[in-house]
Amino acid sequence: AQGARPPLSPPTDDAMEGGAQQSSLWEPPEQEGGPAERDGGEGPPELRRSQPLFIHGSSRQPPQEEPRASSLPSIPNPFPELCSPSNSPILSSPALGQGPPREGTSHVVKVFGEDGACRSLEASAGTTARQLCETLVRRTRALHDHSWALVELHQHLALERCLEDHESVLEVQSSWAPGADSRFVFRKNFAKYELFKSSTLLFPEVMVSSCLEANKSMAYSELIQNFLNSGSCPEVQGFLHLREAGRKVWKRFHFSLRRSGLYYSTKGTSKDPRHLQYFADLTESNIYYVTQGKKLYGTPTEFGFCIK
């Protein structure tokens, strides 16, 4: 440091990192009468210590921002068969694609009917699937009921799913690969709210046996209703056929669906943590129905789903 001494201040992280050093002790200037006269002539003079003084060895500039996602290397895709029609083995980063829609901007959304007719509607970033369905009901003068749904369809993959009422239509559309054969279809789905109407059909006793054993004093129907009222889901278990990425062979495993995710046992029906293999987190994934499973994927049955 040159010139005047900088003001005293408590130590900071930046100062310590910049090579700060502590100043040496200093004594206050002598006052009139000397220390003996001030202290009444008894005892040694009081030694006063200075506060620590930190001197910056060099001026540091704030670190530059980390490179954006566009400069990051591409990530290999563990499921190449779920990519765009080109079957590219590389997952494109959202920053490189269309990206999420911006607030306050309107976009055109094309929706197909079951007859193949296409309608174009304007939608904002906050437009939900339920709002778009209500608009289409008015446009088509269809009978208004709660079974109308907006379906996300990927024809080249034979995958489809019913959008939930609260989902943003533009956000879903922006996740599609450029040039992919994907579209929205407006049609009825009578099982849309079946979870709340006929919950016992979706949770057979054999699939929730572990929950029944833990709550022996509670009836089966009461147990299921308590789970739905609390916003949670009972632990569901059963056998599923699994096809690993890059393979054509389907293997049968015993799966368990828990709050923390979907697991399968590597040793029969064992629930020992040593035998449970983590498979997927359904809170961060979507479930698609497979419409042509045997033809495209060689599924053992016609009933299949895909976690994507």
mmCIF file of C-alpha atoms in Angstrom:
data_model
loop_
_atom_site.group_PDB
_atom_site.id
_atom_site.type_symbol
_atom_site.label_atom_id
_atom_site.label_comp_id
_atom_site.label_asym_id
_atom_site.label_seq_id
_atom_site.Cartn_x
_atom_site.Cartn_y
_atom_site.Cartn_z
ATOM 1 C CA ALA A 1 0.000 0.000 0.000
ATOM 2 C CA GLN A 2 1.200 3.472 -0.807
ATOM 3 C CA GLY A 3 0.298 6.873 0.599
ATOM 4 C CA ALA A 4 -2.333 7.120 3.313
ATOM 5 C CA ARG A 5 -3.186 4.054 5.393
ATOM 6 C CA PRO A 6 -6.505 2.482 4.376
ATOM 7 C CA PRO A 7 -9.317 2.502 6.970
ATOM 8 C CA LEU A 8 -9.478 -0.352 9.439
ATOM 9 C CA SER A 9 -12.068 -2.999 8.765
ATOM 10 C CA PRO A 10 -12.929 -6.495 9.976
ATOM 11 C CA PRO A 11 -11.456 -9.345 7.971
ATOM 12 C CA THR A 12 -13.307 -10.379 4.881
ATOM 13 C CA ASP A 13 -13.066 -13.498 2.748
ATOM 14 C CA ASP A 14 -11.832 -11.496 -0.250
ATOM 15 C CA ALA A 15 -9.155 -9.844 1.853
ATOM 16 C CA MET A 16 -7.852 -13.105 3.247
ATOM 17 C CA GLU A 17 -7.766 -14.668 -0.208
ATOM 18 C CA GLY A 18 -5.911 -11.662 -1.604
ATOM 19 C CA GLY A 19 -2.842 -12.287 0.508
ATOM 20 C CA ALA A 20 -3.746 -10.081 3.522
ATOM 21 C CA GLN A 21 -1.146 -9.508 6.202
ATOM 22 C CA GLN A 22 -1.536 -8.316 9.790
ATOM 23 C CA SER A 23 0.145 -5.101 10.862
ATOM 24 C CA SER A 24 2.644 -4.981 13.715
ATOM 25 C CA LEU A 25 1.789 -3.643 17.155
ATOM 26 C CA TRP A 26 1.994 0.099 17.717
ATOM 27 C CA GLU A 27 2.092 2.259 20.794
ATOM 28 C CA PRO A 28 0.015 5.398 21.215
ATOM 29 C CA PRO A 29 1.895 8.715 21.265
ATOM 30 C CA GLU A 30 3.067 9.940 24.641
ATOM 31 C CA GLN A 31 0.755 12.437 26.316
ATOM 32 C CA GLU A 32 1.706 15.169 28.692
ATOM 33 C CA GLY A 33 2.616 14.018 32.127
ATOM 34 C CA GLY A 34 3.769 10.563 31.017
ATOM 35 C CA PRO A 35 2.237 7.268 31.915
ATOM 36 C CA ALA A 36 3.274 7.471 35.567
ATOM 37 C CA GLU A 37 1.315 10.660 36.103
ATOM 38 C CA ARG A 38 -1.788 9.326 34.338
ATOM 39 C CA ASP A 39 -1.819 6.090 36.286
ATOM 40 C CA GLY A 40 -0.995 7.638 39.585
ATOM 41 C CA GLY A 41 2.557 6.292 39.431
ATOM 42 C CA GLU A 42 1.504 2.732 40.231
ATOM 43 C CA GLY A 43 2.028 -0.299 38.027
ATOM 44 C CA PRO A 44 3.468 -0.608 34.529
ATOM 45 C CA PRO A 45 2.037 1.471 31.764
ATOM 46 C CA GLU A 46 -0.945 -0.023 29.967
ATOM 47 C CA LEU A 47 -0.068 -1.474 26.603
ATOM 48 C CA ARG A 48 -2.681 -0.778 23.999
ATOM 49 C CA ARG A 49 -2.963 -2.900 20.906
ATOM 50 C CA SER A 50 -4.066 -1.843 17.495
ATOM 51 C CA GLN A 51 -6.799 -3.447 15.488
ATOM 52 C CA PRO A 52 -5.736 -5.839 12.716
ATOM 53 C CA LEU A 53 -4.975 -4.071 9.479
ATOM 54 C CA PHE A 54 -5.449 -6.013 6.271
ATOM 55 C CA ILE A 55 -3.567 -4.930 3.193
ATOM 56 C CA HIS A 56 -4.682 -6.190 -0.176
ATOM 57 C CA GLY A 57 -1.714 -7.605 -2.034
ATOM 58 C CA SER A 58 -3.365 -7.185 -5.415
ATOM 59 C CA SER A 59 -6.641 -6.016 -6.782
ATOM 60 C CA ARG A 60 -8.668 -8.976 -7.936
ATOM 61 C CA GLN A 61 -11.325 -8.857 -10.533
ATOM 62 C CA PRO A 62 -14.523 -10.879 -10.089
ATOM 63 C CA PRO A 63 -14.288 -14.236 -11.831
ATOM 64 C CA GLN A 64 -15.767 -14.390 -15.256
ATOM 65 C CA GLU A 65 -19.081 -16.121 -15.708
ATOM 66 C CA GLU A 66 -19.040 -19.791 -16.434
ATOM 67 C CA PRO A 67 -19.545 -20.694 -20.077
ATOM 68 C CA ARG A 68 -23.107 -21.042 -21.126
ATOM 69 C CA ALA A 69 -24.794 -24.339 -21.866
ATOM 70 C CA SER A 70 -24.239 -23.778 -25.565
ATOM 71 C CA SER A 71 -20.481 -24.198 -25.061
ATOM 72 C CA LEU A 72 -20.820 -27.408 -23.075
ATOM 73 C CA PRO A 73 -20.143 -30.717 -24.834
ATOM 74 C CA SER A 74 -23.062 -32.843 -25.970
ATOM 75 C CA ILE A 75 -24.230 -35.583 -23.632
ATOM 76 C CA PRO A 76 -24.489 -39.156 -24.947
ATOM 77 C CA ASN A 77 -28.079 -40.359 -24.947
ATOM 78 C CA PRO A 78 -28.594 -43.693 -23.135
ATOM 79 C CA PHE A 79 -31.848 -44.201 -25.053
ATOM 80 C CA PRO A 80 -31.042 -43.506 -28.726
ATOM 81 C CA GLU A 81 -34.287 -45.127 -29.900
ATOM 82 C CA LEU A 82 -36.235 -42.311 -28.196
ATOM 83 C CA CYS A 83 -34.558 -39.549 -30.193
ATOM 84 C CA SER A 84 -35.678 -37.673 -33.285
ATOM 85 C CA PRO A 85 -36.383 -39.548 -36.559
ATOM 86 C CA SER A 86 -32.706 -39.325 -37.404
ATOM 87 C CA ASN A 87 -32.035 -41.519 -34.315
ATOM 88 C CA SER A 88 -29.216 -39.246 -33.274
ATOM 89 C CA PRO A 89 -27.355 -40.707 -30.269
ATOM 90 C CA ILE A 90 -26.829 -37.203 -28.850
ATOM 91 C CA LEU A 91 -29.275 -35.442 -26.574
ATOM 92 C CA SER A 92 -29.664 -31.821 -27.599
ATOM 93 C CA SER A 93 -29.420 -29.292 -24.802
ATOM 94 C CA PRO A 94 -32.512 -27.088 -24.252
ATOM 95 C CA ALA A 95 -30.272 -24.045 -24.800
ATOM 96 C CA LEU A 96 -29.491 -25.311 -28.298
ATOM 97 C CA GLY A 97 -33.107 -26.055 -29.222
ATOM 98 C CA GLN A 98 -36.218 -23.974 -29.126
ATOM 99 C CA GLY A 99 -36.026 -23.443 -25.381
ATOM 100 C CA PRO A 100 -38.895 -22.645 -23.023
ATOM 101 C CA PRO A 101 -41.441 -20.050 -24.174
ATOM 102 C CA ARG A 102 -41.078 -16.487 -22.952
ATOM 103 C CA GLU A 103 -43.744 -14.718 -20.968
ATOM 104 C CA GLY A 104 -45.869 -12.232 -22.861
ATOM 105 C CA THR A 105 -45.294 -13.769 -26.285
ATOM 106 C CA SER A 106 -47.911 -15.631 -28.320
ATOM 107 C CA HIS A 107 -47.266 -18.641 -30.504
ATOM 108 C CA VAL A 108 -49.354 -20.641 -32.926
ATOM 109 C CA VAL A 109 -50.243 -24.159 -31.838
ATOM 110 C CA LYS A 110 -51.587 -26.680 -34.333
ATOM 111 C CA VAL A 111 -54.029 -29.239 -32.997
ATOM 112 C CA PHE A 112 -55.364 -32.179 -34.983
ATOM 113 C CA GLY A 113 -58.718 -33.818 -34.555
ATOM 114 C CA GLU A 114 -59.455 -37.524 -34.796
ATOM 115 C CA ASP A 115 -60.696 -36.919 -38.355
ATOM 116 C CA GLY A 116 -57.273 -35.507 -39.326
ATOM 117 C CA ALA A 117 -58.464 -31.899 -39.568
ATOM 118 C CA CYS A 118 -55.956 -29.344 -38.260
ATOM 119 C CA ARG A 119 -56.787 -26.167 -36.380
ATOM 120 C CA SER A 120 -54.379 -23.372 -35.506
ATOM 121 C CA LEU A 121 -54.777 -21.503 -32.236
ATOM 122 C CA GLU A 122 -52.812 -18.775 -30.501
ATOM 123 C CA ALA A 123 -51.371 -19.666 -27.118
ATOM 124 C CA SER A 124 -49.218 -17.849 -24.599
ATOM 125 C CA ALA A 125 -46.642 -19.275 -22.218
ATOM 126 C CA GLY A 126 -49.296 -19.596 -19.523
ATOM 127 C CA THR A 127 -51.897 -21.398 -21.633
ATOM 128 C CA THR A 128 -52.676 -24.770 -20.079
ATOM 129 C CA ALA A 129 -53.951 -27.947 -21.674
ATOM 130 C CA ARG A 130 -57.326 -27.519 -19.986
ATOM 131 C CA GLN A 131 -57.728 -23.965 -21.324
ATOM 132 C CA LEU A 132 -56.869 -25.088 -24.835
ATOM 133 C CA CYS A 133 -59.390 -27.930 -24.609
ATOM 134 C CA GLU A 134 -62.114 -25.494 -23.542
ATOM 135 C CA THR A 135 -61.283 -23.254 -26.501
ATOM 136 C CA LEU A 136 -61.468 -26.207 -28.895
ATOM 137 C CA VAL A 137 -64.803 -27.313 -27.441
ATOM 138 C CA ARG A 138 -66.232 -23.872 -28.250
ATOM 139 C CA ARG A 139 -64.643 -23.768 -31.709
ATOM 140 C CA THR A 140 -65.911 -27.211 -32.698
ATOM 141 C CA ARG A 141 -69.243 -26.783 -30.882
ATOM 142 C CA ALA A 142 -68.687 -30.118 -29.208
ATOM 143 C CA LEU A 143 -70.584 -31.373 -26.201
ATOM 144 C CA HIS A 144 -68.809 -29.990 -23.174
ATOM 145 C CA ASP A 145 -67.765 -32.652 -20.698
ATOM 146 C CA HIS A 146 -64.652 -33.485 -18.701
ATOM 147 C CA SER A 147 -63.460 -36.303 -20.943
ATOM 148 C CA TRP A 148 -61.919 -34.040 -23.611
ATOM 149 C CA ALA A 149 -58.147 -34.187 -23.531
ATOM 150 C CA LEU A 150 -55.078 -32.918 -25.341
ATOM 151 C CA VAL A 151 -52.847 -35.809 -26.361
ATOM 152 C CA GLU A 152 -49.148 -35.505 -27.168
ATOM 153 C CA LEU A 153 -48.466 -37.890 -30.044
ATOM 154 C CA HIS A 154 -45.086 -39.018 -31.423
ATOM 155 C CA GLN A 155 -46.040 -41.083 -34.458
ATOM 156 C CA HIS A 156 -42.531 -42.177 -35.448
ATOM 157 C CA LEU A 157 -42.021 -43.658 -31.973
ATOM 158 C CA ALA A 158 -45.587 -44.948 -31.511
ATOM 159 C CA LEU A 159 -45.769 -43.069 -28.195
ATOM 160 C CA GLU A 160 -48.547 -40.920 -26.799
ATOM 161 C CA ARG A 161 -49.663 -39.456 -23.508
ATOM 162 C CA CYS A 162 -52.539 -37.381 -22.209
ATOM 163 C CA LEU A 163 -51.434 -33.959 -20.995
ATOM 164 C CA GLU A 164 -52.420 -33.055 -17.466
ATOM 165 C CA ASP A 165 -54.783 -30.107 -17.081
ATOM 166 C CA HIS A 166 -52.174 -27.795 -15.566
ATOM 167 C CA GLU A 167 -49.385 -28.415 -18.101
ATOM 168 C CA SER A 168 -48.184 -25.579 -20.310
ATOM 169 C CA VAL A 169 -48.880 -26.404 -23.960
ATOM 170 C CA LEU A 170 -46.001 -24.302 -25.288
ATOM 171 C CA GLU A 171 -43.552 -25.799 -22.832
ATOM 172 C CA VAL A 172 -44.404 -29.291 -24.044
ATOM 173 C CA GLN A 173 -44.186 -28.231 -27.672
ATOM 174 C CA SER A 174 -40.788 -26.589 -27.147
ATOM 175 C CA SER A 175 -39.353 -29.916 -25.943
ATOM 176 C CA TRP A 176 -39.950 -31.588 -29.314
ATOM 177 C CA ALA A 177 -36.972 -32.203 -31.560
ATOM 178 C CA PRO A 178 -36.929 -29.965 -34.667
ATOM 179 C CA GLY A 179 -38.514 -31.757 -37.612
ATOM 180 C CA ALA A 180 -39.913 -34.578 -35.483
ATOM 181 C CA ASP A 181 -43.242 -36.117 -36.451
ATOM 182 C CA SER A 182 -44.943 -34.920 -33.268
ATOM 183 C CA ARG A 183 -48.328 -33.267 -32.827
ATOM 184 C CA PHE A 184 -51.207 -32.492 -30.498
ATOM 185 C CA VAL A 185 -54.455 -34.417 -30.908
ATOM 186 C CA PHE A 186 -57.785 -33.284 -29.479
ATOM 187 C CA ARG A 187 -59.890 -36.291 -28.511
ATOM 188 C CA LYS A 188 -61.789 -37.861 -25.648
ATOM 189 C CA ASN A 189 -60.101 -39.845 -22.907
ATOM 190 C CA PHE A 190 -62.680 -41.431 -20.610
ATOM 191 C CA ALA A 191 -59.983 -42.669 -18.224
ATOM 192 C CA LYS A 192 -58.651 -39.154 -17.625
ATOM 193 C CA TYR A 193 -59.966 -38.898 -14.055
ATOM 194 C CA GLU A 194 -60.321 -42.625 -13.373
ATOM 195 C CA LEU A 195 -57.807 -42.398 -10.529
ATOM 196 C CA PHE A 196 -60.285 -40.335 -8.506
ATOM 197 C CA LYS A 197 -63.461 -42.095 -9.631
ATOM 198 C CA SER A 198 -62.431 -45.757 -9.443
ATOM 199 C CA SER A 199 -59.243 -45.807 -7.417
ATOM 200 C CA THR A 200 -59.741 -49.387 -6.229
ATOM 201 C CA LEU A 201 -59.537 -50.613 -9.833
ATOM 202 C CA LEU A 202 -56.112 -49.045 -10.244
ATOM 203 C CA PHE A 203 -54.769 -50.371 -6.925
ATOM 204 C CA PRO A 204 -55.658 -54.084 -6.655
ATOM 205 C CA GLU A 205 -55.050 -55.630 -3.251
ATOM 206 C CA VAL A 206 -52.281 -57.854 -4.581
ATOM 207 C CA MET A 207 -50.341 -54.764 -5.707
ATOM 208 C CA VAL A 208 -50.610 -52.915 -2.375
ATOM 209 C CA SER A 209 -50.169 -55.919 -0.088
ATOM 210 C CA SER A 210 -47.198 -54.377 1.731
ATOM 211 C CA CYS A 211 -49.295 -51.342 2.721
ATOM 212 C CA LEU A 212 -52.118 -53.592 3.920
ATOM 213 C CA GLU A 213 -49.706 -55.547 6.094
ATOM 214 C CA ALA A 214 -48.431 -52.332 7.683
ATOM 215 C CA ASN A 215 -51.999 -51.113 8.339
ATOM 216 C CA LYS A 216 -53.840 -54.279 9.358
ATOM 217 C CA SER A 217 -56.421 -52.372 11.374
ATOM 218 C CA MET A 218 -57.577 -50.397 8.306
ATOM 219 C CA ALA A 219 -59.893 -51.640 5.579
ATOM 220 C CA TYR A 220 -58.552 -51.817 2.016
ATOM 221 C CA SER A 221 -60.861 -49.163 0.545
ATOM 222 C CA GLU A 222 -60.254 -46.861 3.507
ATOM 223 C CA LEU A 223 -56.508 -47.245 3.107
ATOM 224 C CA ILE A 224 -56.584 -46.246 -0.561
ATOM 225 C CA GLN A 225 -58.841 -43.282 0.135
ATOM 226 C CA ASN A 226 -56.557 -42.027 2.899
ATOM 227 C CA PHE A 227 -53.610 -42.082 0.511
ATOM 228 C CA LEU A 228 -55.514 -40.099 -2.125
ATOM 229 C CA ASN A 229 -56.785 -37.560 0.413
ATOM 230 C CA SER A 230 -53.245 -36.958 1.665
ATOM 231 C CA GLY A 231 -51.909 -36.406 -1.861
ATOM 232 C CA SER A 232 -49.604 -39.428 -1.682
ATOM 233 C CA CYS A 233 -49.586 -42.842 -3.273
ATOM 234 C CA PRO A 234 -49.304 -46.297 -1.689
ATOM 235 C CA GLU A 235 -46.338 -48.481 -2.498
ATOM 236 C CA VAL A 236 -47.262 -50.455 -5.596
ATOM 237 C CA GLN A 237 -45.521 -53.666 -6.581
ATOM 238 C CA GLY A 238 -45.752 -56.218 -9.354
ATOM 239 C CA PHE A 239 -43.995 -57.863 -12.276
ATOM 240 C CA LEU A 240 -43.026 -55.970 -15.439
ATOM 241 C CA HIS A 241 -40.987 -56.804 -18.500
ATOM 242 C CA LEU A 242 -37.976 -54.538 -18.979
ATOM 243 C CA ARG A 243 -35.875 -53.952 -22.052
ATOM 244 C CA GLU A 244 -32.509 -52.376 -21.416
ATOM 245 C CA ALA A 245 -31.129 -49.652 -23.672
ATOM 246 C CA GLY A 246 -29.522 -50.971 -26.860
ATOM 247 C CA ARG A 247 -30.954 -54.477 -26.424
ATOM 248 C CA LYS A 248 -33.896 -56.318 -27.937
ATOM 249 C CA VAL A 249 -34.394 -58.880 -25.169
ATOM 250 C CA TRP A 250 -37.152 -58.326 -22.621
ATOM 251 C CA LYS A 251 -36.560 -59.548 -19.063
ATOM 252 C CA ARG A 252 -39.119 -60.020 -16.297
ATOM 253 C CA PHE A 253 -38.439 -58.226 -13.008
ATOM 254 C CA HIS A 254 -40.365 -57.527 -9.830
ATOM 255 C CA PHE A 255 -40.848 -53.735 -9.551
ATOM 256 C CA SER A 256 -41.718 -51.520 -6.600
ATOM 257 C CA LEU A 257 -43.050 -48.001 -6.992
ATOM 258 C CA ARG A 258 -42.205 -45.839 -3.993
ATOM 259 C CA ARG A 259 -42.135 -42.142 -3.184
ATOM 260 C CA SER A 260 -38.422 -42.016 -3.946
ATOM 261 C CA GLY A 261 -38.790 -43.624 -7.366
ATOM 262 C CA LEU A 262 -39.238 -46.843 -9.302
ATOM 263 C CA TYR A 263 -37.081 -49.843 -8.346
ATOM 264 C CA TYR A 264 -36.716 -53.434 -9.506
ATOM 265 C CA SER A 265 -35.338 -56.411 -7.633
ATOM 266 C CA THR A 266 -32.303 -58.248 -8.932
ATOM 267 C CA LYS A 267 -33.197 -61.299 -6.835
ATOM 268 C CA GLY A 268 -36.753 -62.510 -7.306
ATOM 269 C CA THR A 269 -39.266 -60.593 -5.219
ATOM 270 C CA SER A 270 -36.759 -59.581 -2.550
ATOM 271 C CA LYS A 271 -37.199 -56.100 -1.077
ATOM 272 C CA ASP A 272 -33.831 -56.076 0.594
ATOM 273 C CA PRO A 273 -32.070 -52.757 -0.170
ATOM 274 C CA ARG A 274 -29.085 -54.745 -1.431
ATOM 275 C CA HIS A 275 -31.252 -56.275 -4.165
ATOM 276 C CA LEU A 276 -33.226 -53.180 -5.182
ATOM 277 C CA GLN A 277 -31.940 -51.421 -8.271
ATOM 278 C CA TYR A 278 -32.995 -47.808 -8.862
ATOM 279 C CA PHE A 279 -34.673 -47.401 -12.250
ATOM 280 C CA ALA A 280 -36.352 -43.989 -12.642
ATOM 281 C CA ASP A 281 -37.710 -40.927 -10.846
ATOM 282 C CA LEU A 282 -41.255 -40.486 -12.086
ATOM 283 C CA THR A 283 -41.512 -36.939 -10.710
ATOM 284 C CA GLU A 284 -39.014 -35.818 -13.375
ATOM 285 C CA SER A 285 -40.258 -38.028 -16.234
ATOM 286 C CA ASN A 286 -43.362 -38.540 -18.319
ATOM 287 C CA ILE A 287 -45.210 -41.794 -18.923
ATOM 288 C CA TYR A 288 -46.112 -42.613 -22.528
ATOM 289 C CA TYR A 289 -48.356 -45.364 -23.828
ATOM 290 C CA VAL A 290 -46.831 -47.568 -26.511
ATOM 291 C CA THR A 291 -49.354 -47.968 -29.330
ATOM 292 C CA GLN A 292 -47.413 -50.393 -31.557
ATOM 293 C CA GLY A 293 -45.242 -52.198 -29.030
ATOM 294 C CA LYS A 294 -45.003 -55.588 -30.714
ATOM 295 C CA LYS A 295 -44.331 -54.126 -34.148
ATOM 296 C CA LEU A 296 -41.678 -51.558 -33.251
ATOM 297 C CA TYR A 297 -40.227 -52.780 -29.973
ATOM 298 C CA GLY A 298 -41.043 -56.486 -29.820
ATOM 299 C CA THR A 299 -42.935 -56.204 -26.534
ATOM 300 C CA PRO A 300 -44.191 -59.450 -24.960
ATOM 301 C CA THR A 301 -47.736 -58.040 -24.753
ATOM 302 C CA GLU A 302 -49.764 -55.275 -26.387
ATOM 303 C CA PHE A 303 -49.823 -53.307 -23.153
ATOM 304 C CA GLY A 304 -46.666 -51.274 -22.709
ATOM 305 C CA PHE A 305 -45.478 -47.899 -21.493
ATOM 306 C CA CYS A 306 -42.346 -45.835 -21.821
ATOM 307 C CA ILE A 307 -40.664 -43.598 -19.235
ATOM 308 C CA LYS A 308 -39.148 -40.641 -21.058
#
